[in-house]
XYZ file of C-alpha atoms in Angstrom:
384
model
C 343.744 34.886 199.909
C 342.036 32.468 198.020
C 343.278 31.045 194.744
C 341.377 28.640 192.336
C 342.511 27.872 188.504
C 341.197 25.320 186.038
C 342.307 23.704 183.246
C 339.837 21.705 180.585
C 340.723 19.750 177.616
C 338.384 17.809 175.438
C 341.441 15.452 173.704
C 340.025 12.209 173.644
C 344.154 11.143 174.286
C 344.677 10.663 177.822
C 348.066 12.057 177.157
C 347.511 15.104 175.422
C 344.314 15.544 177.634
C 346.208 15.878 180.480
C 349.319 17.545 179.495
C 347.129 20.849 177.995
C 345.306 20.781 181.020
C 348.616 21.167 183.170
C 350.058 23.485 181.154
C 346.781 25.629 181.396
C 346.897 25.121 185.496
C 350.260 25.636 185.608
C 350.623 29.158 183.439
C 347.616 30.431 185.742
C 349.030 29.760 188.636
C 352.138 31.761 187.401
C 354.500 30.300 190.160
C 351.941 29.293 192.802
C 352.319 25.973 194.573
C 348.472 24.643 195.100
C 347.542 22.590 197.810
C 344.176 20.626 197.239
C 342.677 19.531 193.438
C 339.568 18.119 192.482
C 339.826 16.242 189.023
C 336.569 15.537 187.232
C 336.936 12.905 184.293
C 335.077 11.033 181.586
C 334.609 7.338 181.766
C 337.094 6.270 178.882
C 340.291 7.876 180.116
C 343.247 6.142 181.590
C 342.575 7.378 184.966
C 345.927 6.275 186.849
C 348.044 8.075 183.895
C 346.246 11.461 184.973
C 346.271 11.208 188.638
C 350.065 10.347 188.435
C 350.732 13.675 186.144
C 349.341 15.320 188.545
C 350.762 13.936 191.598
C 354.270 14.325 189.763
C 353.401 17.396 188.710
C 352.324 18.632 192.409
C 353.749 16.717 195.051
C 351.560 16.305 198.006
C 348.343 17.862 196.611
C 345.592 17.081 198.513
C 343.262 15.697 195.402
C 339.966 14.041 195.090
C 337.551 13.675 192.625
C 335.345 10.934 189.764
C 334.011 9.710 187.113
C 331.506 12.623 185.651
C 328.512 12.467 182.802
C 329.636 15.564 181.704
C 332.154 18.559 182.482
C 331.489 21.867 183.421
C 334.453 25.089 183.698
C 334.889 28.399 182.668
C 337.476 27.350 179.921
C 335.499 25.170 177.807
C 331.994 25.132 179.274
C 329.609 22.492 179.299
C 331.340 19.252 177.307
C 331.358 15.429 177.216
C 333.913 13.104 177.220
C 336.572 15.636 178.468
C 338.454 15.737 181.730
C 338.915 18.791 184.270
C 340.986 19.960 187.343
C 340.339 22.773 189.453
C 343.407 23.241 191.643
C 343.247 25.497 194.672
C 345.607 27.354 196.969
C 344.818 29.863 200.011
C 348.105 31.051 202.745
C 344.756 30.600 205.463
C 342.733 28.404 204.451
C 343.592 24.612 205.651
C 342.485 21.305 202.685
C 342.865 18.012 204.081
C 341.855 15.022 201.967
C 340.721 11.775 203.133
C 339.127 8.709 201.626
C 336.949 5.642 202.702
C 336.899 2.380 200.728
C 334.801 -0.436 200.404
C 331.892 2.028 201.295
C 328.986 -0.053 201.013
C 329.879 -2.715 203.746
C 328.907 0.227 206.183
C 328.562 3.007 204.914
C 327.390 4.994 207.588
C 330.411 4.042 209.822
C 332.868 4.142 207.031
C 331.433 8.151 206.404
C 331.944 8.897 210.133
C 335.411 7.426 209.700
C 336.362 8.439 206.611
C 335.733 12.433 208.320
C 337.943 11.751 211.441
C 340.638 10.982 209.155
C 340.401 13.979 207.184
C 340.301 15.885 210.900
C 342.659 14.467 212.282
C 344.964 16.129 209.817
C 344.002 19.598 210.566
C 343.609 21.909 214.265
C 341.114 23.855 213.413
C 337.197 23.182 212.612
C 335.798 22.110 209.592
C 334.509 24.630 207.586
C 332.763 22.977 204.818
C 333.503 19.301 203.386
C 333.401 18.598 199.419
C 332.573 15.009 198.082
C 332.491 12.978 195.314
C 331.115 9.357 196.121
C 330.514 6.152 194.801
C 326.702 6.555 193.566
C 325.811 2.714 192.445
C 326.981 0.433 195.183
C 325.272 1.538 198.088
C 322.565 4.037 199.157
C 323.951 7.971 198.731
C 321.690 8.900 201.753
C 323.037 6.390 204.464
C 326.800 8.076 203.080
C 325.375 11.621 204.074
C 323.775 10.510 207.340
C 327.686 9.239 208.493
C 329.086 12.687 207.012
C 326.461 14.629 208.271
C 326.894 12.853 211.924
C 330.397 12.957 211.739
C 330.673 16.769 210.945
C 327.292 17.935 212.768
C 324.240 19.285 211.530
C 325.801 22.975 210.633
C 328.423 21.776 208.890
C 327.786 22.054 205.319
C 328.365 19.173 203.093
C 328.077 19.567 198.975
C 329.404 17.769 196.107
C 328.061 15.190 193.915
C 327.909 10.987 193.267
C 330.269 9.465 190.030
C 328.925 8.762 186.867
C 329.748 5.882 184.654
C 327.927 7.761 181.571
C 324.435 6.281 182.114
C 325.218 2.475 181.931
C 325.053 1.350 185.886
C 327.574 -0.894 185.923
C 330.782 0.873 187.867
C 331.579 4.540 189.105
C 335.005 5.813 189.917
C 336.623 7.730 192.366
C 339.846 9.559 192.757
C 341.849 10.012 195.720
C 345.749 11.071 195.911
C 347.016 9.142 193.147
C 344.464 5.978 193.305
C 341.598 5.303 191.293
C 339.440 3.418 193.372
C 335.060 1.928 193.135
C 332.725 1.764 195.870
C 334.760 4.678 197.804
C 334.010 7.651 199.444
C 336.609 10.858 198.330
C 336.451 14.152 200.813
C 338.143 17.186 201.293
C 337.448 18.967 204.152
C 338.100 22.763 204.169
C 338.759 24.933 207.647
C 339.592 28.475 208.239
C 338.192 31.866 207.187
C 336.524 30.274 204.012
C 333.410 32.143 203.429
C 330.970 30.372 201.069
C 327.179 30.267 199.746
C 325.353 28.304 197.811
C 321.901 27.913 195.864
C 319.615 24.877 194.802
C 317.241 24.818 192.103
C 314.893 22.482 189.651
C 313.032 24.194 187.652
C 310.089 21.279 188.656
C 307.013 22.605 190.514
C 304.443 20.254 192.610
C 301.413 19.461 190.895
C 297.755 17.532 192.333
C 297.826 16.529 196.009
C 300.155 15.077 198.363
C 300.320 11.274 199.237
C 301.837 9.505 202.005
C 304.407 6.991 201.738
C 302.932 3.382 202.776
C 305.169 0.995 201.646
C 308.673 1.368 200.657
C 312.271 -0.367 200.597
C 314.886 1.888 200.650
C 315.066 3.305 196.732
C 312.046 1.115 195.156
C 308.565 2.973 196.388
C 305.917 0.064 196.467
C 302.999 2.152 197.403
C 301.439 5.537 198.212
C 298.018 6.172 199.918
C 297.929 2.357 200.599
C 297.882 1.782 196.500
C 300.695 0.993 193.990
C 302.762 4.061 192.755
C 302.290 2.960 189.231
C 298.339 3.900 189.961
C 299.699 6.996 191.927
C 301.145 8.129 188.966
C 298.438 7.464 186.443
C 295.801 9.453 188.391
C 297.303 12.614 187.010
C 299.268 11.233 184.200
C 297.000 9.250 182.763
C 298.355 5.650 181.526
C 302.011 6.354 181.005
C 305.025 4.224 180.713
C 306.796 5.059 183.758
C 311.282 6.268 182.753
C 313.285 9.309 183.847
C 311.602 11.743 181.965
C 308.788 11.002 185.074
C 309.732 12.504 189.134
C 308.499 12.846 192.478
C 308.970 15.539 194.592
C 309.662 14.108 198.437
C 307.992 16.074 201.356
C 309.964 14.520 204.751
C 307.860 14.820 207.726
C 307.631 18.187 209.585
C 309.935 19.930 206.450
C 308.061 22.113 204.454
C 311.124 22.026 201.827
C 311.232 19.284 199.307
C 313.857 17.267 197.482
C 313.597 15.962 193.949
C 313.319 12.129 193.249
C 313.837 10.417 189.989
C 312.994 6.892 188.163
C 315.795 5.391 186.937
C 312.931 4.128 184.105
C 312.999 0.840 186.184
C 309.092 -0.684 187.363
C 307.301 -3.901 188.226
C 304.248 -3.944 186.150
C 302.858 -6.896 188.923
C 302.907 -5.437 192.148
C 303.129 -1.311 190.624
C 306.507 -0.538 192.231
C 308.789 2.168 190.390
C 312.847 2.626 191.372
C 314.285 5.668 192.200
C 318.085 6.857 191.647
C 317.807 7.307 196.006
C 315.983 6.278 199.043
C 312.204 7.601 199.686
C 312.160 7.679 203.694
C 309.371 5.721 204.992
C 306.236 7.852 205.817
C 307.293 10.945 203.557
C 305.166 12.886 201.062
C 305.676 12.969 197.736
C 303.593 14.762 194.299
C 303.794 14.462 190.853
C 306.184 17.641 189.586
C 306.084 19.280 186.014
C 308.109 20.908 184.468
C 309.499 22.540 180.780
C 312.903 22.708 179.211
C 312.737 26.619 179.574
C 312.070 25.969 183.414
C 315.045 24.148 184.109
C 317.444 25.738 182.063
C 316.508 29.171 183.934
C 316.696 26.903 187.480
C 320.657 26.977 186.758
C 320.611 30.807 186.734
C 318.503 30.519 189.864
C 320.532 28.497 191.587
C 323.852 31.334 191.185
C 321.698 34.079 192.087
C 320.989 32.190 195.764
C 324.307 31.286 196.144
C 325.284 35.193 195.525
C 322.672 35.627 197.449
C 323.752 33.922 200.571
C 327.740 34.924 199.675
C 328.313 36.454 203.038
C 331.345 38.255 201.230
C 331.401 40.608 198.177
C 333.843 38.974 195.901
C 333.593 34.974 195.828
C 336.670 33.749 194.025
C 335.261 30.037 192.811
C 332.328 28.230 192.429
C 331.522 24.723 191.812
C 328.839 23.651 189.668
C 326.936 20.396 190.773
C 324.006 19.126 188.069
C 322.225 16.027 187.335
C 322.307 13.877 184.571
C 318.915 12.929 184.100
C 318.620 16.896 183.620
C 321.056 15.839 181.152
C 318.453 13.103 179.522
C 315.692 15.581 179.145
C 317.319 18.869 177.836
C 319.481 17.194 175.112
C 320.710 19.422 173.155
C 319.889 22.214 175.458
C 322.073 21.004 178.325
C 324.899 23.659 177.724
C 322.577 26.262 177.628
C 322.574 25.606 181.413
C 326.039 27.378 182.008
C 324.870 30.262 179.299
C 321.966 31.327 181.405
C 324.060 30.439 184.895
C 327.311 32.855 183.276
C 324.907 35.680 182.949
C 324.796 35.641 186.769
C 328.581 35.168 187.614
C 330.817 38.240 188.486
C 333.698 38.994 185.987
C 336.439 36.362 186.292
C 335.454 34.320 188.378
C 336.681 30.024 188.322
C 334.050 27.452 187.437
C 334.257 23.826 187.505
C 331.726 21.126 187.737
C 329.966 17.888 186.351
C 327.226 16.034 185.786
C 326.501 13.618 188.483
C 324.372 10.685 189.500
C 322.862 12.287 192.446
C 323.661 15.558 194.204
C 324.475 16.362 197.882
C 323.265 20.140 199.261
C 321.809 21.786 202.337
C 317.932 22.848 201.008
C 318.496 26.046 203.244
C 321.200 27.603 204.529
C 322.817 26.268 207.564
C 320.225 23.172 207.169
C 321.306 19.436 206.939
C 322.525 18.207 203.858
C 320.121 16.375 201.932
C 320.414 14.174 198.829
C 318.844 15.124 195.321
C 318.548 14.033 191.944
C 317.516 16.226 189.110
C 318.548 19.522 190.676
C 321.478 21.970 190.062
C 323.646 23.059 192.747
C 326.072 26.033 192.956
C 328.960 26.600 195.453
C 330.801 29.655 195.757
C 334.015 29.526 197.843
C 336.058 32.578 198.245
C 337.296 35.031 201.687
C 336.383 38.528 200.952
């Protein structure tokens, strides 16, 4: 048995935010102790207050979670400035929570670390690990390469960075009953946990491919040996480069591709653009387009492949993982995203999620985890 319940409140109080969102977990739980909780929260609430309801509230739980751009559940839907917890419970599947701080000193060490932790709390193999990282202070894909090291290639990884609402100053995480920056939240699951999950844009390719020539880490210098700002304007004509302008990213040998977007951030001089995460050295990338229509229908997509890969027939949960610069260009439209998404989920089924800085998914099934930006990401967790 798997149980998962969620509780949403849009009070701007921290107080009565968190006290109608306990009283919604606790009523659904009807008696039932839960063991692991993910807590997703808007910048402006007092953070320590919550996690220590909680912790009162459930002694013990294993609990992670951040800072969000906006909140996602079955309750209220898509909101802003609200707070959520999912709680979960299961009599065979095992949660253990662990945390690395201080991420960005070493980030691929601290990941690896940060996993052995978690495992060393459990006998049994990791199933699937959730995570909710610091997104500003260091780079999201050297924290994936430790994870992903750590756990092995097979081992699926998915979750999402913190948000600090679009002002790239600080991000926070959650862990037990700390609120903590420039950390690295997991919960590993093991045990007959069946899950399946689906990835979606709504951006297609457009023009031809060009090779990576000159790049440092997030801020791409040069393609085909001239500046990307040129790269750009070859197909886009003389445009101010900002979010509302992506790449996709073509690794070597991979047919799949992951989406890249400017933070709205250039050098005029030498043509260099940043991206919200690293573009590795001698990739591909194109120019993508794409409408509003197209990537609110990519959020239905992405439930459909996630039923679609559900190796059971009833999935109990699933966790919603989308991007805030989809955010920036749907407006308005942004909680039309769940509408289209809810037209694919089976009756009664638990939905949580947020809008993050950068999200963390396996292209294919039973591939490596890969980092994205501008892409929505479902997870369905259940046992039958």
């Amino acid at each position: 048995m798997l149980k998962a319940v969620v509780g949403h409140s849009n009070d701007p109080d921290t107080t009565f935010a968190i006290a109608e969102v306990l009283e919604q977990c606790l009523t659904a739980l009807a008696g039932i102790k839960p063991q692991a909780g993910i807590l997703l929260a808007a910048l402006d609430f007092e953070h320590t207050e919550i996690l220590q309801r909680i912790n009162q509230t459930f002694p013990g739980i294993q609990l992670i979670g951040g800072t969000t751009d906006g909140e996602i559940s079955s309750i209220l839907e898509f909101q802003q400035d609200s707070l959520v917890l999912m709680l979960l419970y299961s009599d065979q599947v095992g949660f253990h929570a662990a945390v690395g701080r201080h991420v960005s000193s070493n980030p691929v060490a601290i990941a690896q670390q940060t996993v052995q932790l978690a495992q060393a709390q459990s006998q049994r193999p990791t199933a699937l690990c959730i995570t909710t990282p610091e997104s500003l202070t260091t780079s999201g894909l050297l924290i994936l390469d430790g994870l992903q090291q750590a756990l092995g290639e097979t081992t699926p990884i998915i979750g999402g960075t913190t948000c600090d609402q679009w002002k790239f100053r600080q991000t926070y995480q959650f862990f037990g009953q700390e609120v903590l920056s420039d950390a690295l939240p997991i919960l590993l699951l093991s045990g007959p946990v069946l899950w399946g999950h689906g990835v979606s844009t709504g951006w297609t390719p457009i023009g031809k491919k060009g090779k990576v020539t000159k790049v440092d880490g997030n801020v791409l210098h040069e393609v085909n040996g001239q500046p990307i700002l040129e790269f750009y304007r070859d197909y886009l004509g003389d445009i101010r480069p900002s979010p509302a302008y992506r790449l996709a990213v073509f690794e070597p040998n991979q047919n799949s591709w992951y989406m890249r977007a400017s933070n709205g951030s250039y050098d005029s001089e030498s043509g260099s653009i940043t991206f919200f995460a690293d573009i590795p050295p001698q990739s591909e990338v194109q120019v993508v387009r794409s409408s509003r229509d197209e990537m609110v229908a990519s959020a239905n997509s992405s439930m459909r492949q996630a039923l679609k890969h559900y190796p059971g027939t009833h999935p109990t949960v699933a966790l919603l993982f989308s991007c805030t610069g989809r955010m920036r260009v749907l407006g308005t439209r942004t909680k039309e995203e769940y509408h289209v998404l809810r037209q694919a989920i089976p009756p009664n089924m638990t939905c949580a999620g947020f809008y993050t800085y950068g999200e963390i998914a396996p292209s294919r099934t039973h591939g490596a985890a890969q980092f994205h930006n501008e892409t929505f990401v479902t997870l369905l967790l259940g046992m039958e």
